[in-house]
Short mmCIF file of C-alpha atoms in Angstrom, two decimals:
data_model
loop_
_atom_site.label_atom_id
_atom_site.label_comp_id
_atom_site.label_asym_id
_atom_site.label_seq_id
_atom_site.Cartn_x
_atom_site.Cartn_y
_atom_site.Cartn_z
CA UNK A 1 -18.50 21.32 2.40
CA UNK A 2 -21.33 18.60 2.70
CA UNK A 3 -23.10 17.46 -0.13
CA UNK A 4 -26.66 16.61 -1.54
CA UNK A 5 -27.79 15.48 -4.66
CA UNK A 6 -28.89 18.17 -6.90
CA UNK A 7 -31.12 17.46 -10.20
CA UNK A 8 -32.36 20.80 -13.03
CA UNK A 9 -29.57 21.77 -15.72
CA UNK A 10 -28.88 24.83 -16.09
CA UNK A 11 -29.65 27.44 -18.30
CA UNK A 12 -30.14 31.15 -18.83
CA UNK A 13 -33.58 31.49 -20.11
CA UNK A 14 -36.47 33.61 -18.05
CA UNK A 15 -37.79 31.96 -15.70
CA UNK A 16 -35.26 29.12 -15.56
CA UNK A 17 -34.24 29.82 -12.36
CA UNK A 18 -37.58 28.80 -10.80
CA UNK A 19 -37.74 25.48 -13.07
CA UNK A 20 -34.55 24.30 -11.74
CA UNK A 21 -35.19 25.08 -8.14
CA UNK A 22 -38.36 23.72 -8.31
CA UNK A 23 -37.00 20.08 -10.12
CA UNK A 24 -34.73 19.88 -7.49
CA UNK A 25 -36.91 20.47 -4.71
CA UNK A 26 -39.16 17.64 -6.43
CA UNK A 27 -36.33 14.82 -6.83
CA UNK A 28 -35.11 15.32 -3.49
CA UNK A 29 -38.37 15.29 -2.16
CA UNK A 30 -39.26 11.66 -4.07
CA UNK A 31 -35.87 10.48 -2.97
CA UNK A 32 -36.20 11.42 0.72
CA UNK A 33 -39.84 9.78 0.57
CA UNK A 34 -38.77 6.60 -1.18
CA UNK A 35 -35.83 6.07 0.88
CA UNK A 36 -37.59 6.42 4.51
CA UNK A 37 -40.19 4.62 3.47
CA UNK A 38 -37.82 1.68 2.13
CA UNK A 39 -35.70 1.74 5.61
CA UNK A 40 -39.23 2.04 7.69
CA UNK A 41 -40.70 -0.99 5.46
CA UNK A 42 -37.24 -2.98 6.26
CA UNK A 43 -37.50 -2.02 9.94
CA UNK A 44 -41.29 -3.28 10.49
CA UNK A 45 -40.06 -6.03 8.29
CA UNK A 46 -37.25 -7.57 10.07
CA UNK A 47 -39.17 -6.87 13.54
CA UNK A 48 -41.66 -8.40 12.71
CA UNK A 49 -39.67 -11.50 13.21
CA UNK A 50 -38.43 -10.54 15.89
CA UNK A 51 -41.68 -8.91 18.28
CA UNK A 52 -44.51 -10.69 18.57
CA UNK A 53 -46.34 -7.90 19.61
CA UNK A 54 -45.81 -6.67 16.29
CA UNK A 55 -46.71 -9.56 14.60
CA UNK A 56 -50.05 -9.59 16.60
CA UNK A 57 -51.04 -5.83 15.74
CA UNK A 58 -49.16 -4.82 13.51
CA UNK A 59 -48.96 -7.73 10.80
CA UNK A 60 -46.17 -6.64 8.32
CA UNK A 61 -45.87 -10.12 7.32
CA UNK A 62 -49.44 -9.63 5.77
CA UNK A 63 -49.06 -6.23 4.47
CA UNK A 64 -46.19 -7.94 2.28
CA UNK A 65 -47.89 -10.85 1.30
CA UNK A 66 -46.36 -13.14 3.55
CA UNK A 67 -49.20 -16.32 5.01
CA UNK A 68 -49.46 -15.56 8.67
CA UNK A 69 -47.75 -18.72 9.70
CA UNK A 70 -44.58 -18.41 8.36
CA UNK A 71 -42.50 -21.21 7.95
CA UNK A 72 -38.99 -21.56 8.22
CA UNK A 73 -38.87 -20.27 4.18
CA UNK A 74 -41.06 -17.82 4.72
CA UNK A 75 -39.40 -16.25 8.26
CA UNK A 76 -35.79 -16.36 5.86
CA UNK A 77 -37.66 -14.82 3.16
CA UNK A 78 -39.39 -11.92 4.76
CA UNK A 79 -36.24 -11.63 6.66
CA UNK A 80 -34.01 -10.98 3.36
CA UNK A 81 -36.83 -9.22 2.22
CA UNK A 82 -36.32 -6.60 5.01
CA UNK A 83 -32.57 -6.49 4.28
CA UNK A 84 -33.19 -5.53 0.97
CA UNK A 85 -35.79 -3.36 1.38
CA UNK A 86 -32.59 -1.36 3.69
CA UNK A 87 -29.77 -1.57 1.18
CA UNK A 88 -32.29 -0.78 -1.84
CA UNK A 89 -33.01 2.65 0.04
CA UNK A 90 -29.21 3.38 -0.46
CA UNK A 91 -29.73 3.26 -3.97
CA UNK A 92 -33.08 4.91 -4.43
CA UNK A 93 -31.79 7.95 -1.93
CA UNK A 94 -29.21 8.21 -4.89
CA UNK A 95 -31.80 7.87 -7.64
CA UNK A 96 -30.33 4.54 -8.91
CA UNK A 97 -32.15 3.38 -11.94
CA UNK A 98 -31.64 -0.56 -11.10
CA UNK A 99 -32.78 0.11 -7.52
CA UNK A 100 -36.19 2.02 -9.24
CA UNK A 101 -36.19 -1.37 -11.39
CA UNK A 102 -36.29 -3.71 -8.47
CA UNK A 103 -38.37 -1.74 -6.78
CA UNK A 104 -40.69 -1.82 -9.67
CA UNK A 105 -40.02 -5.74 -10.30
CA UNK A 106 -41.11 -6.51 -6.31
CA UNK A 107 -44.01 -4.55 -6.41
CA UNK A 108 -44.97 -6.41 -9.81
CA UNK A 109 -44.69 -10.01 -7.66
CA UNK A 110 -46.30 -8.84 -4.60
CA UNK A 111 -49.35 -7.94 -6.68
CA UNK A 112 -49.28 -11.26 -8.24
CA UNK A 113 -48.80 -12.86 -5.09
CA UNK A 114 -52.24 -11.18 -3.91
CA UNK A 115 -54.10 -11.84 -7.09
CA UNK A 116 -53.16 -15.74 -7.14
CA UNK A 117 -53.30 -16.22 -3.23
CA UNK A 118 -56.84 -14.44 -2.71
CA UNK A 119 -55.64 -12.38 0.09
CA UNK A 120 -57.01 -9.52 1.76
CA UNK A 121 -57.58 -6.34 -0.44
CA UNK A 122 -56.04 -3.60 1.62
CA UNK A 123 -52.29 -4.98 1.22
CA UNK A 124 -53.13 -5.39 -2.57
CA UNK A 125 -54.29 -1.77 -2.93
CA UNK A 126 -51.20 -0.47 -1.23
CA UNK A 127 -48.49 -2.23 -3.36
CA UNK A 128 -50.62 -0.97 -6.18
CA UNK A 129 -50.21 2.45 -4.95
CA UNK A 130 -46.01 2.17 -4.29
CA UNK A 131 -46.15 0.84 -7.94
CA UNK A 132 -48.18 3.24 -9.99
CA UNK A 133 -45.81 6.12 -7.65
CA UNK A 134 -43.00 4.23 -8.83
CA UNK A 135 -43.85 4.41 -12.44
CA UNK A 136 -44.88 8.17 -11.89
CA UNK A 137 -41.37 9.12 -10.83
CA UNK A 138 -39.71 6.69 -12.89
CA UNK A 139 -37.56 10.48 -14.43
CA UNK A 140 -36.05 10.52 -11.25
CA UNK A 141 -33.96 7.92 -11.53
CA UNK A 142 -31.12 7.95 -13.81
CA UNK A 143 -28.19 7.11 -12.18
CA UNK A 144 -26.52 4.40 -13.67
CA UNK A 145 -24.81 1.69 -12.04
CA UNK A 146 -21.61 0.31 -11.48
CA UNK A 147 -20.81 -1.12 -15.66
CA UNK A 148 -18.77 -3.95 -13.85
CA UNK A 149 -21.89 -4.19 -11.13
CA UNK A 150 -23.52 -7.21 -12.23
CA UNK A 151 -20.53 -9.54 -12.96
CA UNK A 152 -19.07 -8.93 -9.08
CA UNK A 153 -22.68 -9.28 -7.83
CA UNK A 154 -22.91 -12.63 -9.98
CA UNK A 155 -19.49 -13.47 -9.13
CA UNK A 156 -19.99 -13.06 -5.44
CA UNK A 157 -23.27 -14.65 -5.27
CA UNK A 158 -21.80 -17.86 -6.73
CA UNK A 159 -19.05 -17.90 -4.37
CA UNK A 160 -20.78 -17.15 -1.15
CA UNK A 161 -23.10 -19.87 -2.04
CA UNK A 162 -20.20 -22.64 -2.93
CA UNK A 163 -18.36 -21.82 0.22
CA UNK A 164 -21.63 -22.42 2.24
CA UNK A 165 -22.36 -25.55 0.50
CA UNK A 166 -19.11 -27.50 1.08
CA UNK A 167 -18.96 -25.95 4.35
CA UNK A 168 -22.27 -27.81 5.12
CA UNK A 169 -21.03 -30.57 3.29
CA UNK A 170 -18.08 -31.18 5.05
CA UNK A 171 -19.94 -31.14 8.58
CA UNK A 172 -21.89 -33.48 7.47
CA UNK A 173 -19.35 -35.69 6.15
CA UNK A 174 -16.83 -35.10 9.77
CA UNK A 175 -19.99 -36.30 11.82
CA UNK A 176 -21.39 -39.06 10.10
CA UNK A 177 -22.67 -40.74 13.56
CA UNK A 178 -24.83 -38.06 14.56
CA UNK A 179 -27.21 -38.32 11.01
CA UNK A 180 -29.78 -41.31 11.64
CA UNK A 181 -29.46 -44.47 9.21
CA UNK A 182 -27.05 -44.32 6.54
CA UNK A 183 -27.58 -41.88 3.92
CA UNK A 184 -26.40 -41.40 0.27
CA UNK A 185 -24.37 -38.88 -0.48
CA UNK A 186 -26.73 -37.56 -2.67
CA UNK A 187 -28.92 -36.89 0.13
CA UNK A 188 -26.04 -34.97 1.70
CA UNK A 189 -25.40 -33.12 -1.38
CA UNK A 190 -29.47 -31.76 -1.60
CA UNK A 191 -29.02 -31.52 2.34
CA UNK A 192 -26.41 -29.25 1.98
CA UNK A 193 -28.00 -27.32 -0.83
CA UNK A 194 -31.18 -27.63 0.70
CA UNK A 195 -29.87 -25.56 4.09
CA UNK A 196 -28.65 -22.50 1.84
CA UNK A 197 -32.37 -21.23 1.46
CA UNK A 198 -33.22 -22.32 4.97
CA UNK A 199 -35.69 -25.73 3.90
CA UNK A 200 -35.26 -28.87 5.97
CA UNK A 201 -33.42 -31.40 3.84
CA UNK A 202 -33.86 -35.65 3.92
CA UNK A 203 -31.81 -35.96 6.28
CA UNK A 204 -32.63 -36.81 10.03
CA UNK A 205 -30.27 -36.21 12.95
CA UNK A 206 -29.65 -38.12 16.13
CA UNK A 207 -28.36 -34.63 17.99
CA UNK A 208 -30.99 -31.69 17.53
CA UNK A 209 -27.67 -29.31 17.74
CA UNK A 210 -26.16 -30.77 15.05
CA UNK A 211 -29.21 -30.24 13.24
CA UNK A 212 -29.06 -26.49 13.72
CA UNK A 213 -25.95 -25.98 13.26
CA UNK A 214 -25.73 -27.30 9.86
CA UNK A 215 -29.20 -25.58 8.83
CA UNK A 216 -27.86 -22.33 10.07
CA UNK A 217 -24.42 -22.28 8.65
CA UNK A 218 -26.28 -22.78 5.12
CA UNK A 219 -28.71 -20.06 6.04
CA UNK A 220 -25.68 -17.36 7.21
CA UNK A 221 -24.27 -18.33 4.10
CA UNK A 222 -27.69 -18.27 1.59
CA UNK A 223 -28.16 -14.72 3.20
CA UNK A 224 -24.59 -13.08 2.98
CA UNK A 225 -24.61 -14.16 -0.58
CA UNK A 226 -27.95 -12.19 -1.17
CA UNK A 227 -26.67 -9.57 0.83
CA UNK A 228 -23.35 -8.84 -0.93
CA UNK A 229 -24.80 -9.67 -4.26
CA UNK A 230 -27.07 -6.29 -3.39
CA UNK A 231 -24.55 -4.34 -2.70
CA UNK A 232 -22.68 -4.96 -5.86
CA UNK A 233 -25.23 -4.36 -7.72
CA UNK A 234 -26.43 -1.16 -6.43
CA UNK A 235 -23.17 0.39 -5.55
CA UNK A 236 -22.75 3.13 -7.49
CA UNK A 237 -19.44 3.10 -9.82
CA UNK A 238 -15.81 4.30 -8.89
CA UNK A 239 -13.37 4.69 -11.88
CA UNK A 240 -10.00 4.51 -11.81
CA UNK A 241 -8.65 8.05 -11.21
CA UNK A 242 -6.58 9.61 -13.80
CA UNK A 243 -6.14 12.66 -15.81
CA UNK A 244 -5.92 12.73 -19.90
CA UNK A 245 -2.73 14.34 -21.42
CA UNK A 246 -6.23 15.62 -23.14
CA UNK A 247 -7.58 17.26 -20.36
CA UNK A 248 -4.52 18.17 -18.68
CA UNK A 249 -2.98 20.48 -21.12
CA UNK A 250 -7.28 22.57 -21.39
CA UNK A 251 -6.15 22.86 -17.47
CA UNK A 252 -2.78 24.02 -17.85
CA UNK A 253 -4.34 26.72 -20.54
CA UNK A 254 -6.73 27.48 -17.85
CA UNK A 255 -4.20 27.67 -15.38
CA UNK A 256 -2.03 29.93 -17.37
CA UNK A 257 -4.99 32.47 -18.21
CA UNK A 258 -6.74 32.50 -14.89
CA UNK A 259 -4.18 30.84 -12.29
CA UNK A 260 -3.36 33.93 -10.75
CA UNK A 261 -6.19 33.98 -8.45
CA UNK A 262 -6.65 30.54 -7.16
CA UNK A 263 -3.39 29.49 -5.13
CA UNK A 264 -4.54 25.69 -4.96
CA UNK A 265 -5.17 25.85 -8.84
CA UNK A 266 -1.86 24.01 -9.82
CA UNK A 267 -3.37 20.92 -7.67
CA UNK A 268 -5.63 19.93 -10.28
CA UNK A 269 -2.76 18.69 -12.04
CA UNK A 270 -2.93 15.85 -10.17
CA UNK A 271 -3.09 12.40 -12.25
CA UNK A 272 -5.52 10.74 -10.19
CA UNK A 273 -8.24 12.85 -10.60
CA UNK A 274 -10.87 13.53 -13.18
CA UNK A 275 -12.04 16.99 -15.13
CA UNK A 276 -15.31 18.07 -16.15
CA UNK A 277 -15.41 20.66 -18.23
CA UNK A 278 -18.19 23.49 -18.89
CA UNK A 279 -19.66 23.97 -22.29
CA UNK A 280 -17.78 26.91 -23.49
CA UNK A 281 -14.52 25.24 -22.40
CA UNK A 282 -13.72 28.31 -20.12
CA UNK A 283 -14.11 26.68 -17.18
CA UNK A 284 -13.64 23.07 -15.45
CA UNK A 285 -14.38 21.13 -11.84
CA UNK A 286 -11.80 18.49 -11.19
CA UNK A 287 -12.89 15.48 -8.78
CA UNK A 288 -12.17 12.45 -7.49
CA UNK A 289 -14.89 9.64 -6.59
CA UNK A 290 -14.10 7.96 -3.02
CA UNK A 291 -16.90 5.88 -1.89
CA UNK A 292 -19.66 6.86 -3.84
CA UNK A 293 -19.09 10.98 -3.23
CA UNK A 294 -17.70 12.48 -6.02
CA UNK A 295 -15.06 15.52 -3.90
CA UNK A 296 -14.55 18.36 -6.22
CA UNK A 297 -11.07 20.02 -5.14
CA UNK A 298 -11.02 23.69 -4.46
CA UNK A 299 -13.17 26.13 -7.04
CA UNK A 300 -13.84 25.65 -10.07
CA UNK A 301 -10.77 26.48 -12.80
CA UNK A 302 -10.95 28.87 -15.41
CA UNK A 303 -13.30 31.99 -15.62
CA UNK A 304 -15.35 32.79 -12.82
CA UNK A 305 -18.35 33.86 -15.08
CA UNK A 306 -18.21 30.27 -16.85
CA UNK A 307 -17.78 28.18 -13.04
CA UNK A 308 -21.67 27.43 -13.02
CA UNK A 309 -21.57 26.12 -16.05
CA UNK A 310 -18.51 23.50 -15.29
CA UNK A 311 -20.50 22.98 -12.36
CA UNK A 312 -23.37 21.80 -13.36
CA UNK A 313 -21.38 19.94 -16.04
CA UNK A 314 -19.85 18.20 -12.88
CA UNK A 315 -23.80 17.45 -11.18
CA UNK A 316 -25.15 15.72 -14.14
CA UNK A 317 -21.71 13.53 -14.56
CA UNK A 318 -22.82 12.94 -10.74
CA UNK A 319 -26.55 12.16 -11.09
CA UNK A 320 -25.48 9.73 -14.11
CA UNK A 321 -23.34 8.01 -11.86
CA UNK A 322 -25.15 8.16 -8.61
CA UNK A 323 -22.38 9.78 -6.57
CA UNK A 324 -22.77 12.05 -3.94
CA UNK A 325 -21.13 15.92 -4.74
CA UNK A 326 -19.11 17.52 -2.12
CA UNK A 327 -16.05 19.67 -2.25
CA UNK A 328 -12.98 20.37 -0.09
CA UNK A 329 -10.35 22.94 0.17
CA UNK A 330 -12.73 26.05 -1.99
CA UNK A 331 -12.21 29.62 -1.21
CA UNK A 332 -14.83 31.74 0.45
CA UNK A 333 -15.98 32.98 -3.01
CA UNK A 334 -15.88 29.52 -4.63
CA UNK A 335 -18.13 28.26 -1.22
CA UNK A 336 -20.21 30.90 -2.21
CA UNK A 337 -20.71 29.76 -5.31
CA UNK A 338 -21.27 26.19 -4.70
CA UNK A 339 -23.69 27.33 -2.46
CA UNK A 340 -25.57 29.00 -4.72
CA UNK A 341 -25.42 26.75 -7.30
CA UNK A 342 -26.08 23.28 -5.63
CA UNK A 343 -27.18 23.69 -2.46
CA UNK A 344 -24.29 22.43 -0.71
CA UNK A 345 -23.71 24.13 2.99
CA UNK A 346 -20.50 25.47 3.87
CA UNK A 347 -17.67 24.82 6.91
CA UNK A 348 -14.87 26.91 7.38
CA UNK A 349 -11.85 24.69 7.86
CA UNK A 350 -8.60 27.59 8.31
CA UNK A 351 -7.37 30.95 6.54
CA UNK A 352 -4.79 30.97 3.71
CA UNK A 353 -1.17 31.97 4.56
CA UNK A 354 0.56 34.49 1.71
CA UNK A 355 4.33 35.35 2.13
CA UNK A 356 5.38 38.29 -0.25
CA UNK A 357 9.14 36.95 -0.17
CA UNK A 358 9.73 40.63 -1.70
CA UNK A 359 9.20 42.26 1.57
CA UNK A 360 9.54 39.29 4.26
CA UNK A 361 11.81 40.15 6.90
CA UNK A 362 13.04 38.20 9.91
CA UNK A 363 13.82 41.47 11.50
CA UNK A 364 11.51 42.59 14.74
CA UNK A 365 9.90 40.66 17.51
CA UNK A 366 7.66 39.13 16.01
CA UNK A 367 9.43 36.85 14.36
CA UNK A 368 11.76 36.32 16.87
CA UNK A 369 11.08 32.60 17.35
CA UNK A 370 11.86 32.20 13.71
CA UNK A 371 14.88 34.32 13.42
CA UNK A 372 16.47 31.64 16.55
CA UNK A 373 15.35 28.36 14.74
CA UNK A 374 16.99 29.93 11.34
CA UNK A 375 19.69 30.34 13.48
CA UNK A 376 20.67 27.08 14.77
CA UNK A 377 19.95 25.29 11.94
CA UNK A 378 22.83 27.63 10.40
CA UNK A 379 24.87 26.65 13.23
CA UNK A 380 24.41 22.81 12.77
CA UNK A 381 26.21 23.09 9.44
CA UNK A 382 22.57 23.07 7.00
CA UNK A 383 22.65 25.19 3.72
CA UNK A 384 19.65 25.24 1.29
CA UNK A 385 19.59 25.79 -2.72
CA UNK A 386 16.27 27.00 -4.59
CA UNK A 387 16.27 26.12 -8.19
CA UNK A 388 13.47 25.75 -10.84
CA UNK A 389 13.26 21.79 -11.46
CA UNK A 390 13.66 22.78 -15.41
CA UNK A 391 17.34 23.93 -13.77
CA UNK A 392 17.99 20.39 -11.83
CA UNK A 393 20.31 17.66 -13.68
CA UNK A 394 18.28 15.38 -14.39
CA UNK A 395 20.67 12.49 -12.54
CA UNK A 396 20.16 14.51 -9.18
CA UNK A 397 16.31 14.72 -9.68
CA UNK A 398 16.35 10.49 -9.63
CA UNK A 399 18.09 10.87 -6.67
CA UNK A 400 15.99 13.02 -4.84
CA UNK A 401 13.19 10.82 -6.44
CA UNK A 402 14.83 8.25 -4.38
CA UNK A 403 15.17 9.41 -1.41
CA UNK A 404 11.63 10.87 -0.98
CA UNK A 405 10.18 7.81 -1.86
CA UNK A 406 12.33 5.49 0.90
CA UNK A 407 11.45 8.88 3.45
CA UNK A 408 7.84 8.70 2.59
CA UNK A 409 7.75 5.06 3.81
CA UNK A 410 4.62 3.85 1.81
CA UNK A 411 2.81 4.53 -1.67
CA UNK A 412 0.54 6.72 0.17
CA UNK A 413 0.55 10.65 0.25
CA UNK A 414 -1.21 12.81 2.79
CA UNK A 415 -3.19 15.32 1.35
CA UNK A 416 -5.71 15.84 -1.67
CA UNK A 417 -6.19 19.78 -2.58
CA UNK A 418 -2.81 20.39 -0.93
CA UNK A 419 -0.81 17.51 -2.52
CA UNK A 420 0.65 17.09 -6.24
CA UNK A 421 1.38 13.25 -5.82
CA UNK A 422 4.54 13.50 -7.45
CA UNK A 423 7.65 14.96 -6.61
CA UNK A 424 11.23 16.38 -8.62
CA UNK A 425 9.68 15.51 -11.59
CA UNK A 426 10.89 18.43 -14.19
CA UNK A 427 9.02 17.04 -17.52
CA UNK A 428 5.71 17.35 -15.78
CA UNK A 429 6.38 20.83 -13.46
CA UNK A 430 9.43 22.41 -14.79
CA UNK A 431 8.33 25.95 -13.12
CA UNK A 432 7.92 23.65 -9.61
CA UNK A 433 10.49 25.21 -6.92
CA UNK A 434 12.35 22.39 -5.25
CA UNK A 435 14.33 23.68 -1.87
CA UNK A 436 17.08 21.25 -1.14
CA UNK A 437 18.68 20.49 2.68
CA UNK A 438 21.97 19.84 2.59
CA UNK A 439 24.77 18.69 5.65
CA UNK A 440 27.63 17.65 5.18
CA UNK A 441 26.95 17.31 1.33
CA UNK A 442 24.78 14.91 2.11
CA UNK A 443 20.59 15.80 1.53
CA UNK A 444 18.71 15.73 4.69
CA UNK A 445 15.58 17.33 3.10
CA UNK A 446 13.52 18.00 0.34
CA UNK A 447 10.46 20.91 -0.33
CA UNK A 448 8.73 21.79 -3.49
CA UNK A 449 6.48 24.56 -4.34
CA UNK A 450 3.97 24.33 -7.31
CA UNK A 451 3.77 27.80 -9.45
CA UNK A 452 0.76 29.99 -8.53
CA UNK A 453 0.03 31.89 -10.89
CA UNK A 454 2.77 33.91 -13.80
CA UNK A 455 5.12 34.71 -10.38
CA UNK A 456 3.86 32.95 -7.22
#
């Protein structure tokens, strides 16, 4: 399915419907606006350095605030500038409160900036007018950041900008002959520290390449720092997936009351993913978040009359967190629902394959492919047993534990609505069907089937 970011809650009373579809249409509206006009203020922005057409007609260095001769501070400030002005659309397309408060905080400066410098009305007018639409919408913005956000951005601010400095220090230090006179090393220190925010230092150089070279190895590194310490602290926040013995006993309930007509149900029993849960408990959406999208797996569990509920249970955990919705692996009635519900648009992926082993038959010509390849394998010397795990010794379980894990190769599991993570492990699926390989008494294959349902 693909996703969008939904706002409204929910609720049954008249005219409800038509409040929620209209508060959606609103905050996606505000967020589309805000976030083009970020990227498109960025673009002119960074161009504006770049095309001096544009800096003859166009002027986005005034509209910003930025004197028309910009000096080498000024061309790395607008520059940044534009940057952010990119990544912080990111976060207001997602309705990130910190991104609304920067926003908010560089309009504030830009206002001051006009007020102090005595600069041409028209740019003054027009950050007043992104501010006071700023603090208009302000509601729309309530996802909350990354808790651990402002540490990494701090953390990798402070490191980008000590690895520039002694990199700058330690050119200046391997070419002392190309640096005019004989300077302290205090005026290679503020040299060095000097070149992370792009200002000429005391230093003079004999070679005008080893002048640029140090200035712009401080600048790369001034202006990654600023850059990464953005992006931590306007990503939006990815727990650690797991599921609660809590939770996952309310989904085995679920499971057991309502399982029967959602094949992919036992799935949720995953431990690296997340429940939410709808109101009445009758219901739940489990997820996992992968790079800021939140992926809902399959429908909604539980009672199909309480799935909107869970669902929009699942959208607000979303719009807290800033993370995208989406879902993968849902039936055609769960799609149908989502739909309805969020917004989301559907894509058919494949049909579901159902064997009645009651009435399955190798017998006729259809299935004459399969009725061969059952046949050699016979002929090779294989024989299979089918057992409930709960009916496995527990000593061959390890070993089967064993062996998957050294066939699997890795850690890592293809699959997420189609995939338990975990396999012979009887305390956690005793009604799990495990089909053993066997040649030679020795195993040369392993299969396990989840339960659907009280007999699937």
């Amino acid at each position: 399915m693909a996703s969008g970011v939904p706002t409204g809650v929910r609720t049954d009373r008249p005219g409800a419907a038509v409040a929620v579809g209209r508060a959606r249409w609103r905050g996606r509206r505000v967020a589309r606006v805000l976030t083009w006009a970020a990227r498109v203020a960025g673009l002119l922005t960074i161009l504006s350095l770049a095309l001096p057409v544009l800096r003859r007609h166009l002027q986005p260095a005034t509209w910003f605030g930025f004197p028309a001769q910009a000096s080498l501070v000024g061309t790395v400030v607008v520059a940044t500038l534009g940057l952010g002005l990119i990544m912080l659309a990111t976060g207001l397309r997602r309705r990130k409160r910190r991104a609304w408060q920067l926003a908010v905080l560089a309009c504030v400066l830009l206002v001051v900036s006009h007020v102090l410098g005595r600069q041409s009305i028209v740019p003054g007018v027009v950050v007043l007018v992104l501010l006071a639409g700023l603090l208009l919408t302000r509601r729309e913005f309530t996802a909350q950041p990354d808790p651990v956000g402002r540490l990494a951005a701090v953390r990798v601010v402070v490191q980008m900008l000590l690895g520039g400095y002694v990199v700058v220090v330690l050119l200046l230090l391997a070419r002392p002959s190309l640096i005019e006179g004989r300077p302290r090393v205090g005026e290679k220190a503020a040299q060095a520290a000097l070149s992370l925010i792009g200002v000429s230092g005391p230093l003079r150089f004999r070679a005008e390449w080893f002048d640029d070279l140090t200035a712009g190895v401080g600048l790369a590194f001034g202006i990654a720092a600023l850059v990464l310490g953005g992006y931590f602290l306007l990503r939006s926040a990815e727990p650690r997936p797991s599921l609660p013995a809590e939770d996952s006993e309310r989904i085995r309930d679920l499971l057991a009351r309502h399982g029967r007509t959602d094949s992919l149900g036992y799935f949720a029993l995953r431990r690296d993913k997340a429940a939410v849960f709808s109101p009445s408990g009758k219901a739940a959406v489990v997820y996992r978040v992968v790079a800021g999208v939140a992926l809902a797996a399959g429908d909604p569990l539980g009672d199909l009359e309480a799935w909107p509920g869970a669902i929009q249970e699942f959208l607000a955990t979303c719009r807290l967190a800033g993370w995208v919705p989406a879902v993968l692996g849902c039936s055609e009635a769960g799609a149908r629902v989502w739909a309805r519900e969020v917004g989301l648009d559907a894509l058919e992926l494949g049909d579901e394959a159902v064997v009645d082993v009651a009435t399955f038959s190798l017998q006729g010509r259809a299935m004459r492919t399969v009725r061969q390849a059952v046949s050699r394998v016979r002929r090779a010397g294989y024989d299979t047993t089918v057992r409930r795990l709960r009916d496995v010794p527990a000593d061959e379980l390890e070993r089967l534990r064993e062996l998957v894990a050294r066939w699997r190769g890795g850690p890592a599991e293809r699959g997420f609505s189609m995939a338990l993570s975990r396999v012979a492990d009887a305390e956690a699926d005793p009604d799990a069907v495990l089909v053993v390989a066997t040649c030679e008494d020795e195993t040369r294959g392993v299969l396990q089937f989840v339960p659907w349902g009280a007999d699937g």
